mmCIF file of C-alpha atoms and ligand atoms in Angstrom:
data_model
loop_
_atom_site.group_PDB
_atom_site.id
_atom_site.type_symbol
_atom_site.label_atom_id
_atom_site.label_comp_id
_atom_site.label_asym_id
_atom_site.label_seq_id
_atom_site.Cartn_x
_atom_site.Cartn_y
_atom_site.Cartn_z
ATOM 1 C CA UNK Q 120 52.187 57.624 46.762
ATOM 2 C CA UNK Q 121 50.221 60.682 45.681
ATOM 3 C CA UNK Q 122 47.695 62.320 47.997
ATOM 4 C CA UNK Q 123 44.621 60.505 46.702
ATOM 5 C CA UNK Q 124 41.035 60.875 47.904
ATOM 6 C CA UNK Q 125 38.538 58.000 47.796
ATOM 7 C CA UNK Q 126 34.794 57.800 47.145
ATOM 8 C CA UNK Q 127 32.462 54.818 46.870
ATOM 9 C CA UNK Q 128 29.298 55.828 44.969
ATOM 10 C CA UNK Q 129 26.238 53.595 45.143
ATOM 11 C CA UNK Q 130 24.711 54.442 41.752
ATOM 12 C CA UNK Q 131 25.981 54.587 38.183
ATOM 13 C CA UNK Q 132 24.841 58.175 37.639
ATOM 14 C CA UNK Q 133 26.661 59.283 40.795
ATOM 15 C CA UNK Q 134 29.856 57.574 39.593
ATOM 16 C CA UNK Q 135 29.641 59.207 36.157
ATOM 17 C CA UNK Q 136 29.053 62.713 37.558
ATOM 18 C CA UNK Q 137 31.891 62.366 40.087
ATOM 19 C CA UNK Q 138 34.231 61.297 37.271
ATOM 20 C CA UNK Q 139 33.109 64.148 35.017
ATOM 21 C CA UNK Q 140 33.295 66.804 37.749
ATOM 22 C CA UNK Q 141 36.769 65.783 38.919
ATOM 23 C CA UNK Q 142 38.487 65.617 35.521
ATOM 24 C CA UNK Q 143 41.033 63.155 34.138
ATOM 25 C CA UNK Q 144 42.883 62.533 37.417
ATOM 26 C CA UNK Q 145 39.749 60.941 38.926
ATOM 27 C CA UNK Q 146 40.217 57.222 38.253
ATOM 28 C CA UNK Q 147 37.785 54.328 38.366
ATOM 29 C CA UNK Q 148 38.901 51.779 40.944
ATOM 30 C CA UNK Q 149 37.578 48.264 40.324
ATOM 31 C CA UNK Q 150 39.923 45.677 41.851
ATOM 32 C CA UNK Q 151 42.680 48.285 42.044
ATOM 33 C CA UNK Q 152 45.361 45.735 41.152
ATOM 34 C CA UNK Q 153 46.635 47.894 38.262
ATOM 35 C CA UNK Q 154 45.586 51.426 39.178
ATOM 36 C CA UNK Q 155 46.836 51.439 42.777
ATOM 37 C CA UNK Q 156 50.256 50.226 41.597
ATOM 38 C CA UNK Q 157 50.333 52.894 38.877
ATOM 39 C CA UNK Q 158 49.255 55.682 41.220
ATOM 40 C CA UNK Q 159 51.823 54.634 43.800
ATOM 41 C CA UNK Q 160 54.568 54.604 41.181
ATOM 42 C CA UNK Q 161 53.287 57.945 39.788
ATOM 43 C CA UNK Q 162 52.729 56.407 36.363
ATOM 44 C CA UNK Q 163 49.172 57.861 36.414
ATOM 45 C CA UNK Q 164 48.420 61.262 37.939
ATOM 46 C CA UNK Q 165 45.629 60.430 40.368
ATOM 47 C CA UNK Q 166 43.664 62.751 42.666
ATOM 48 C CA UNK Q 167 40.615 60.578 43.379
ATOM 49 C CA UNK Q 168 39.729 56.880 43.347
ATOM 50 C CA UNK Q 169 36.089 56.184 42.420
ATOM 51 C CA UNK Q 170 35.415 52.701 43.780
ATOM 52 C CA UNK Q 171 32.682 51.003 41.728
ATOM 53 C CA UNK Q 172 32.268 47.831 43.793
ATOM 54 C CA UNK Q 173 29.131 49.055 45.649
ATOM 55 C CA UNK Q 174 27.126 49.739 42.474
ATOM 56 C CA UNK Q 175 24.589 46.884 42.133
ATOM 57 C CA UNK Q 176 24.340 46.962 38.292
ATOM 58 C CA UNK Q 177 28.109 46.470 38.038
ATOM 59 C CA UNK Q 178 28.160 43.215 39.980
ATOM 60 C CA UNK Q 179 27.297 39.674 38.995
ATOM 61 C CA UNK Q 180 27.144 37.193 36.136
ATOM 62 C CA UNK Q 181 23.910 36.533 34.295
ATOM 63 C CA UNK Q 182 23.180 34.231 31.345
ATOM 64 C CA UNK Q 183 19.949 34.700 29.420
ATOM 65 C CA UNK Q 184 19.729 31.998 26.718
ATOM 66 C CA UNK Q 185 17.957 34.349 24.302
ATOM 67 C CA UNK Q 186 20.142 37.435 24.757
ATOM 68 C CA UNK Q 187 23.487 36.176 26.069
ATOM 69 C CA UNK Q 188 25.891 36.569 28.961
ATOM 70 C CA UNK Q 189 26.383 39.751 30.980
ATOM 71 C CA UNK Q 190 29.297 40.167 33.395
ATOM 72 C CA UNK Q 191 29.190 43.269 35.609
ATOM 73 C CA UNK Q 192 32.311 45.419 35.465
ATOM 74 C CA UNK Q 193 33.014 45.080 39.201
ATOM 75 C CA UNK Q 194 32.696 41.275 39.270
ATOM 76 C CA UNK Q 195 35.946 39.760 40.575
ATOM 77 C CA UNK Q 196 37.761 37.111 38.538
ATOM 78 C CA UNK Q 197 37.269 34.349 41.099
ATOM 79 C CA UNK Q 198 33.487 34.547 40.694
ATOM 80 C CA UNK Q 199 33.959 33.994 36.942
ATOM 81 C CA UNK Q 200 36.084 30.880 37.250
ATOM 82 C CA UNK Q 201 34.196 29.366 40.203
ATOM 83 C CA UNK Q 202 30.835 29.553 38.447
ATOM 84 C CA UNK Q 203 29.763 26.099 37.142
ATOM 85 C CA UNK Q 204 27.835 27.658 34.240
ATOM 86 C CA UNK Q 205 30.921 29.640 33.205
ATOM 87 C CA UNK Q 206 33.042 26.479 33.278
ATOM 88 C CA UNK Q 207 30.560 24.628 31.129
ATOM 89 C CA UNK Q 208 29.597 27.349 28.650
ATOM 90 C CA UNK Q 209 32.461 29.880 28.640
ATOM 91 C CA UNK Q 210 35.628 27.875 29.390
ATOM 92 C CA UNK Q 211 38.025 30.281 27.676
ATOM 93 C CA UNK Q 212 36.827 33.126 29.962
ATOM 94 C CA UNK Q 213 37.531 30.752 32.852
ATOM 95 C CA UNK Q 214 41.027 30.057 31.400
ATOM 96 C CA UNK Q 215 41.826 33.782 31.346
ATOM 97 C CA UNK Q 216 40.221 34.596 34.709
ATOM 98 C CA UNK Q 217 42.012 31.811 36.541
ATOM 99 C CA UNK Q 218 45.534 32.690 35.450
ATOM 100 C CA UNK Q 219 45.560 36.463 35.894
ATOM 101 C CA UNK Q 220 47.737 37.021 38.970
ATOM 102 C CA UNK Q 221 47.311 34.643 41.921
ATOM 103 C CA UNK Q 222 44.515 33.979 44.407
ATOM 104 C CA UNK Q 223 44.815 37.359 46.149
ATOM 105 C CA UNK Q 224 44.696 39.315 42.881
ATOM 106 C CA UNK Q 225 41.786 37.218 41.585
ATOM 107 C CA UNK Q 226 39.763 38.055 44.700
ATOM 108 C CA UNK Q 227 39.708 41.725 43.673
ATOM 109 C CA UNK Q 228 40.679 42.090 39.992
ATOM 110 C CA UNK Q 229 38.116 42.233 37.189
ATOM 111 C CA UNK Q 230 37.904 41.433 33.485
ATOM 112 C CA UNK Q 231 36.855 45.018 32.747
ATOM 113 C CA UNK Q 232 39.834 46.358 34.731
ATOM 114 C CA UNK Q 233 42.103 44.198 32.577
ATOM 115 C CA UNK Q 234 40.393 45.543 29.440
ATOM 116 C CA UNK Q 235 40.455 49.200 30.566
ATOM 117 C CA UNK Q 236 44.114 48.928 31.560
ATOM 118 C CA UNK Q 237 44.509 48.117 27.843
ATOM 119 C CA UNK Q 238 47.920 46.492 28.113
ATOM 120 C CA UNK Q 239 49.135 44.765 24.934
ATOM 121 C CA UNK Q 240 49.630 41.563 26.978
ATOM 122 C CA UNK Q 241 46.396 41.747 29.049
ATOM 123 C CA UNK Q 242 45.416 38.119 29.537
ATOM 124 C CA UNK Q 243 41.666 38.508 29.219
ATOM 125 C CA UNK Q 244 41.550 40.712 26.129
ATOM 126 C CA UNK Q 245 42.148 38.083 23.391
ATOM 127 C CA UNK Q 246 39.434 35.947 24.995
ATOM 128 C CA UNK Q 247 36.982 38.848 25.190
ATOM 129 C CA UNK Q 248 37.670 39.407 21.474
ATOM 130 C CA UNK Q 249 37.316 35.757 20.470
ATOM 131 C CA UNK Q 250 34.039 35.499 22.408
ATOM 132 C CA UNK Q 251 32.600 38.563 20.586
ATOM 133 C CA UNK Q 252 32.540 40.633 23.771
ATOM 134 C CA UNK Q 253 30.920 44.075 23.734
ATOM 135 C CA UNK Q 254 31.643 46.736 26.371
ATOM 136 C CA UNK Q 255 28.525 48.592 27.503
ATOM 137 C CA UNK Q 256 29.593 52.146 28.384
ATOM 138 C CA UNK Q 257 27.805 54.917 30.275
ATOM 139 C CA UNK Q 258 29.001 58.509 30.266
ATOM 140 C CA UNK Q 259 27.912 62.130 30.565
ATOM 141 C CA UNK Q 260 26.502 61.957 27.011
ATOM 142 C CA UNK Q 261 24.575 58.712 27.457
ATOM 143 C CA UNK Q 262 25.180 55.054 26.683
ATOM 144 C CA UNK Q 263 27.087 53.318 23.900
ATOM 145 C CA UNK Q 264 28.297 49.834 23.049
ATOM 146 C CA UNK Q 265 31.837 49.202 21.790
ATOM 147 C CA UNK Q 266 32.951 45.767 20.574
ATOM 148 C CA UNK Q 267 36.084 44.689 22.451
ATOM 149 C CA UNK Q 268 37.903 44.345 19.096
ATOM 150 C CA UNK Q 269 37.613 48.157 18.742
ATOM 151 C CA UNK Q 270 38.226 49.096 22.382
ATOM 152 C CA UNK Q 271 42.027 49.361 22.768
ATOM 153 C CA UNK Q 272 43.732 52.080 20.741
ATOM 154 C CA UNK Q 273 47.358 51.824 21.936
ATOM 155 C CA UNK Q 274 49.430 50.630 24.887
ATOM 156 C CA UNK Q 275 47.419 51.733 27.957
ATOM 157 C CA UNK Q 276 44.974 53.666 25.754
ATOM 158 C CA UNK Q 277 41.363 53.017 24.786
ATOM 159 C CA UNK Q 278 38.171 54.608 23.488
ATOM 160 C CA UNK Q 279 36.877 55.786 26.893
ATOM 161 C CA UNK Q 280 36.255 59.519 27.134
ATOM 162 C CA UNK Q 281 36.187 61.762 30.201
ATOM 163 C CA UNK Q 282 33.514 60.587 32.650
ATOM 164 C CA UNK Q 283 32.824 57.335 30.807
ATOM 165 C CA UNK Q 284 32.627 54.069 32.669
ATOM 166 C CA UNK Q 285 32.261 50.484 31.433
ATOM 167 C CA UNK Q 286 29.132 49.085 33.090
ATOM 168 C CA UNK Q 287 29.367 45.499 31.875
ATOM 169 C CA UNK Q 288 30.598 43.101 29.224
ATOM 170 C CA UNK Q 289 28.105 41.290 27.037
ATOM 171 C CA UNK Q 290 28.652 38.073 25.025
ATOM 172 C CA UNK Q 291 26.343 36.168 22.684
ATOM 173 C CA UNK Q 292 24.998 32.813 23.869
ATOM 174 C CA UNK Q 293 27.485 30.142 22.741
ATOM 175 C CA UNK Q 294 26.496 28.341 19.542
ATOM 176 C CA UNK Q 295 25.755 24.615 19.807
ATOM 177 C CA UNK Q 296 28.860 22.472 19.221
ATOM 178 C CA UNK Q 297 31.249 25.326 20.003
ATOM 179 C CA UNK Q 298 33.987 25.959 22.540
ATOM 180 C CA UNK Q 299 37.028 28.078 23.241
ATOM 181 C CA UNK Q 300 40.488 27.988 24.725
ATOM 182 C CA UNK Q 301 42.994 30.570 25.985
ATOM 183 C CA UNK Q 302 46.696 29.867 26.455
ATOM 184 C CA UNK Q 303 49.698 32.042 27.182
ATOM 185 C CA UNK Q 304 53.432 31.457 27.168
ATOM 186 C CA UNK Q 305 55.447 32.697 30.126
ATOM 187 C CA UNK Q 306 59.082 31.778 30.766
ATOM 188 C CA UNK Q 307 58.419 30.259 34.179
ATOM 189 C CA UNK Q 308 55.423 28.885 36.051
ATOM 190 C CA UNK Q 309 54.951 31.942 38.249
ATOM 191 C CA UNK Q 310 52.965 35.127 37.958
ATOM 192 C CA UNK Q 311 54.394 36.890 34.924
ATOM 193 C CA UNK Q 312 53.482 38.948 31.885
ATOM 194 C CA UNK Q 313 52.725 36.880 28.778
ATOM 195 C CA UNK Q 314 55.424 36.634 26.118
ATOM 196 C CA UNK Q 315 52.502 35.828 23.791
ATOM 197 C CA UNK Q 316 48.905 34.832 24.491
ATOM 198 C CA UNK Q 317 46.123 33.551 22.257
ATOM 199 C CA UNK Q 318 42.418 32.755 22.439
ATOM 200 C CA UNK Q 319 40.270 30.753 20.029
ATOM 201 C CA UNK Q 320 36.530 30.242 19.747
ATOM 202 C CA UNK Q 321 35.353 27.653 17.255
ATOM 203 C CA UNK Q 322 32.113 25.997 16.100
ATOM 204 C CA UNK Q 323 31.915 22.690 14.214
ATOM 205 C CA UNK Q 324 29.068 21.037 12.333
ATOM 206 C CA UNK Q 325 28.296 17.319 12.492
ATOM 207 C CA UNK Q 326 30.785 16.608 9.675
ATOM 208 C CA UNK Q 327 33.750 18.251 11.404
ATOM 209 C CA UNK Q 328 33.470 21.320 9.186
ATOM 210 C CA UNK Q 329 34.180 24.642 10.892
ATOM 211 C CA UNK Q 330 31.164 26.934 10.685
ATOM 212 C CA UNK Q 331 32.498 29.775 12.848
ATOM 213 C CA UNK Q 332 35.965 30.670 14.138
ATOM 214 C CA UNK Q 333 37.534 33.665 15.855
ATOM 215 C CA UNK Q 334 41.131 33.993 17.016
ATOM 216 C CA UNK Q 335 42.925 36.810 18.831
ATOM 217 C CA UNK Q 336 46.526 37.141 20.008
ATOM 218 C CA UNK Q 337 48.276 39.359 22.546
ATOM 219 C CA UNK Q 338 51.740 40.749 23.347
ATOM 220 C CA UNK Q 339 52.592 40.847 19.634
ATOM 221 C CA UNK Q 340 51.565 44.430 18.771
ATOM 222 C CA UNK Q 341 50.702 47.780 20.382
ATOM 223 C CA UNK Q 342 47.268 46.400 21.268
ATOM 224 C CA UNK Q 343 45.838 42.890 21.570
ATOM 225 C CA UNK Q 344 45.008 41.776 18.018
ATOM 226 C CA UNK Q 345 41.854 40.240 16.632
ATOM 227 C CA UNK Q 346 42.933 38.266 13.522
ATOM 228 C CA UNK Q 347 39.996 37.949 11.076
ATOM 229 C CA UNK Q 348 42.222 36.182 8.504
ATOM 230 C CA UNK Q 349 42.803 33.351 10.966
ATOM 231 C CA UNK Q 350 39.089 32.628 11.344
ATOM 232 C CA UNK Q 351 38.591 32.955 7.586
ATOM 233 C CA UNK Q 352 41.271 30.300 6.983
ATOM 234 C CA UNK Q 353 39.126 27.809 8.917
ATOM 235 C CA UNK Q 354 35.488 28.612 8.165
ATOM 236 C CA UNK Q 355 33.818 26.326 5.629
ATOM 237 C CA UNK Q 356 36.692 23.852 5.793
ATOM 238 C CA UNK Q 357 37.177 20.496 7.427
ATOM 239 C CA UNK Q 358 39.520 20.519 10.402
ATOM 240 C CA UNK Q 359 42.773 19.039 9.155
ATOM 241 C CA UNK Q 360 46.446 19.575 9.971
ATOM 242 C CA UNK Q 361 46.636 21.750 6.834
ATOM 243 C CA UNK Q 362 43.714 24.052 7.695
ATOM 244 C CA UNK Q 363 44.971 24.374 11.258
ATOM 245 C CA UNK Q 364 48.439 25.257 9.946
ATOM 246 C CA UNK Q 365 46.965 27.874 7.574
ATOM 247 C CA UNK Q 366 45.134 29.462 10.507
ATOM 248 C CA UNK Q 367 48.202 29.452 12.726
ATOM 249 C CA UNK Q 368 50.206 30.992 9.852
ATOM 250 C CA UNK Q 369 47.643 33.811 9.653
ATOM 251 C CA UNK Q 370 48.277 34.547 13.341
ATOM 252 C CA UNK Q 371 52.049 34.490 12.846
ATOM 253 C CA UNK Q 372 51.724 36.854 9.854
ATOM 254 C CA UNK Q 373 49.479 39.268 11.786
ATOM 255 C CA UNK Q 374 51.943 39.521 14.672
ATOM 256 C CA UNK Q 375 54.184 42.617 14.610
ATOM 257 C CA UNK Q 376 56.023 42.207 17.914
ATOM 258 C CA UNK Q 377 59.018 44.013 19.346
ATOM 259 C CA UNK Q 378 62.202 42.611 20.829
ATOM 260 C CA UNK Q 379 62.333 43.091 24.587
ATOM 261 C CA UNK Q 380 63.606 41.387 27.722
ATOM 262 C CA UNK Q 381 60.753 38.856 27.606
ATOM 263 C CA UNK Q 382 61.210 37.629 24.041
ATOM 264 C CA UNK Q 383 62.554 38.320 20.572
ATOM 265 C CA UNK Q 384 60.524 39.135 17.459
ATOM 266 C CA UNK Q 385 61.357 35.695 16.025
ATOM 267 C CA UNK Q 386 60.329 33.859 19.176
ATOM 268 C CA UNK Q 387 57.085 35.806 19.502
ATOM 269 C CA UNK Q 388 56.054 35.174 15.892
ATOM 270 C CA UNK Q 389 56.806 31.487 16.384
ATOM 271 C CA UNK Q 390 54.757 31.477 19.606
ATOM 272 C CA UNK Q 391 51.812 33.119 17.841
ATOM 273 C CA UNK Q 392 51.825 30.128 15.487
ATOM 274 C CA UNK Q 393 52.222 27.531 18.238
ATOM 275 C CA UNK Q 394 49.577 28.969 20.564
ATOM 276 C CA UNK Q 395 47.075 29.384 17.727
ATOM 277 C CA UNK Q 396 47.515 25.724 16.795
ATOM 278 C CA UNK Q 397 47.240 24.529 20.396
ATOM 279 C CA UNK Q 398 44.184 26.624 21.224
ATOM 280 C CA UNK Q 399 42.383 25.313 18.133
ATOM 281 C CA UNK Q 400 43.169 21.707 19.041
ATOM 282 C CA UNK Q 401 42.150 22.241 22.660
ATOM 283 C CA UNK Q 402 38.894 23.984 21.703
ATOM 284 C CA UNK Q 403 38.053 20.972 19.532
ATOM 285 C CA UNK Q 404 38.840 18.618 22.424
ATOM 286 C CA UNK Q 405 36.448 20.609 24.554
ATOM 287 C CA UNK Q 406 33.687 20.441 21.937
ATOM 288 C CA UNK Q 407 34.111 16.661 21.927
ATOM 289 C CA UNK Q 408 34.220 16.444 25.716
ATOM 290 C CA UNK Q 409 37.853 15.301 25.749
ATOM 291 C CA UNK Q 410 40.646 16.561 27.999
ATOM 292 C CA UNK Q 411 42.675 19.507 26.766
ATOM 293 C CA UNK Q 412 46.279 18.812 25.803
ATOM 294 C CA UNK Q 413 48.177 21.885 26.987
ATOM 295 C CA UNK Q 414 48.352 23.516 30.393
HETATM 296 C C1 FAD L 723 50.713 40.546 41.408
HETATM 297 C C2 FAD L 723 49.995 40.888 40.146
HETATM 298 C C3 FAD L 723 49.891 39.926 39.142
HETATM 299 C C4 FAD L 723 49.226 40.210 37.935
HETATM 300 N N1 FAD L 723 49.151 39.231 36.969
HETATM 301 C C5 FAD L 723 48.529 39.512 35.806
HETATM 302 C C6 FAD L 723 48.438 38.501 34.783
HETATM 303 O O1 FAD L 723 48.885 37.370 34.946
HETATM 304 N N2 FAD L 723 47.832 38.841 33.617
HETATM 305 C C7 FAD L 723 47.303 40.084 33.401
HETATM 306 O O2 FAD L 723 46.764 40.322 32.323
HETATM 307 N N3 FAD L 723 47.361 41.038 34.351
HETATM 308 C C8 FAD L 723 47.946 40.791 35.545
HETATM 309 N N4 FAD L 723 48.013 41.760 36.523
HETATM 310 C C9 FAD L 723 47.416 43.073 36.278
HETATM 311 C C10 FAD L 723 45.974 43.226 36.860
HETATM 312 O O3 FAD L 723 45.770 42.393 37.975
HETATM 313 C C11 FAD L 723 44.896 42.920 35.816
HETATM 314 O O4 FAD L 723 45.045 43.750 34.690
HETATM 315 C C12 FAD L 723 43.472 43.059 36.397
HETATM 316 O O5 FAD L 723 42.545 42.383 35.597
HETATM 317 C C13 FAD L 723 43.039 44.512 36.550
HETATM 318 O O6 FAD L 723 41.727 44.539 37.077
HETATM 319 P P1 FAD L 723 41.327 45.519 38.265
HETATM 320 O O7 FAD L 723 39.854 45.327 38.471
HETATM 321 O O8 FAD L 723 42.192 45.327 39.449
HETATM 322 O O9 FAD L 723 41.620 46.922 37.585
HETATM 323 P P2 FAD L 723 41.903 48.346 38.286
HETATM 324 O O10 FAD L 723 43.295 48.414 38.742
HETATM 325 O O11 FAD L 723 40.831 48.674 39.258
HETATM 326 O O12 FAD L 723 41.718 49.278 36.997
HETATM 327 C C14 FAD L 723 42.573 49.170 35.874
HETATM 328 C C15 FAD L 723 42.320 50.349 34.937
HETATM 329 O O13 FAD L 723 41.018 50.271 34.381
HETATM 330 C C16 FAD L 723 40.210 51.386 34.775
HETATM 331 N N5 FAD L 723 38.885 50.815 35.030
HETATM 332 C C17 FAD L 723 38.607 49.739 35.817
HETATM 333 N N6 FAD L 723 37.296 49.447 35.755
HETATM 334 C C18 FAD L 723 36.742 50.358 34.925
HETATM 335 C C19 FAD L 723 35.407 50.581 34.464
HETATM 336 N N7 FAD L 723 34.394 49.802 34.839
HETATM 337 N N8 FAD L 723 35.177 51.610 33.619
HETATM 338 C C20 FAD L 723 36.206 52.402 33.222
HETATM 339 N N9 FAD L 723 37.496 52.248 33.606
HETATM 340 C C21 FAD L 723 37.745 51.230 34.458
HETATM 341 C C22 FAD L 723 40.900 51.967 35.986
HETATM 342 O O14 FAD L 723 40.621 53.333 36.151
HETATM 343 C C23 FAD L 723 42.358 51.710 35.650
HETATM 344 O O15 FAD L 723 42.825 52.664 34.728
HETATM 345 C C24 FAD L 723 48.659 41.507 37.748
HETATM 346 C C25 FAD L 723 48.742 42.473 38.766
HETATM 347 C C26 FAD L 723 49.385 42.163 39.939
HETATM 348 C C27 FAD L 723 49.459 43.218 41.022
#
């Protein structure tokens, strides 16, 4: 382990100035479930941990029906999946939150930490994309909003500049008659990194016609991928086996995976298809109040 100092600021401005004054080896510590491991293994040069958990604006979950959902950057995963409102209105965020790590990890880890770690297989990122998430950022030069679809720029890399901190994630209020689903494939039923993951958010009208659809897939490219062509293959069409297959094909075509110890290119492209199809069908089951098919 490196010789790392630790501070726990109580305000956002204090956190931003500490980060700016201490340069790139000062690291935000949210849950610490990625950054402590990386610092210990010397995969990230780290001189200072800036713990954000005591900053009030960075904690909590708040839904305003007119403006949408805000999740503070320091909010642990377990508070997301234990919240009855989240289960009812944002089930795909609950899917992602409840399968990252195990109980111990979920007691500390955050959605924003998963996003800022910017791993290609991060299990919340496709969901944050499908749900139209926007990262609200504060830095030495002021505030800015970055849609999650534009946030990750490469494996472990993102748009954050020196001194910048993600304050919260914001999502629009779910449309009536809409729902979402996240699924991942792992080779065994233990904690593991996804071979492929996928999240879908879909809205139907009274005639079973899709009025809005967003799909995103992970572990198939250098960053998690939002796939606009997949949503376009569904919108304005009735939900049939053919339209679902066209959408799943769009996900398979968008995937540009690598071969590695977890899966081959062929298997990952196939999984992109399968998970897209299953998440669409499950999201529709949820809209209709039926049980989901896949676990
Ligand atoms: C046993 C174990 C199992 C795991 N299983 C999974 C899994 O199944 N799926 C999965 O996707 N991941 C998994 N992970 C990885 C990790 O738990 C997740 O990525 C988690 O969501 C990270 O959140 P955190 O709050 O702990 O992030 P931290 O470790 O605190 O931070 C991660 C990175 O983001 C930066 N950061 C954090 N918050 C902010 C902010 N507000 N503003 C700017 N930068 C910020 C940090 O500086 C750091 O670079 C696992 C880890 C462990 C140890």
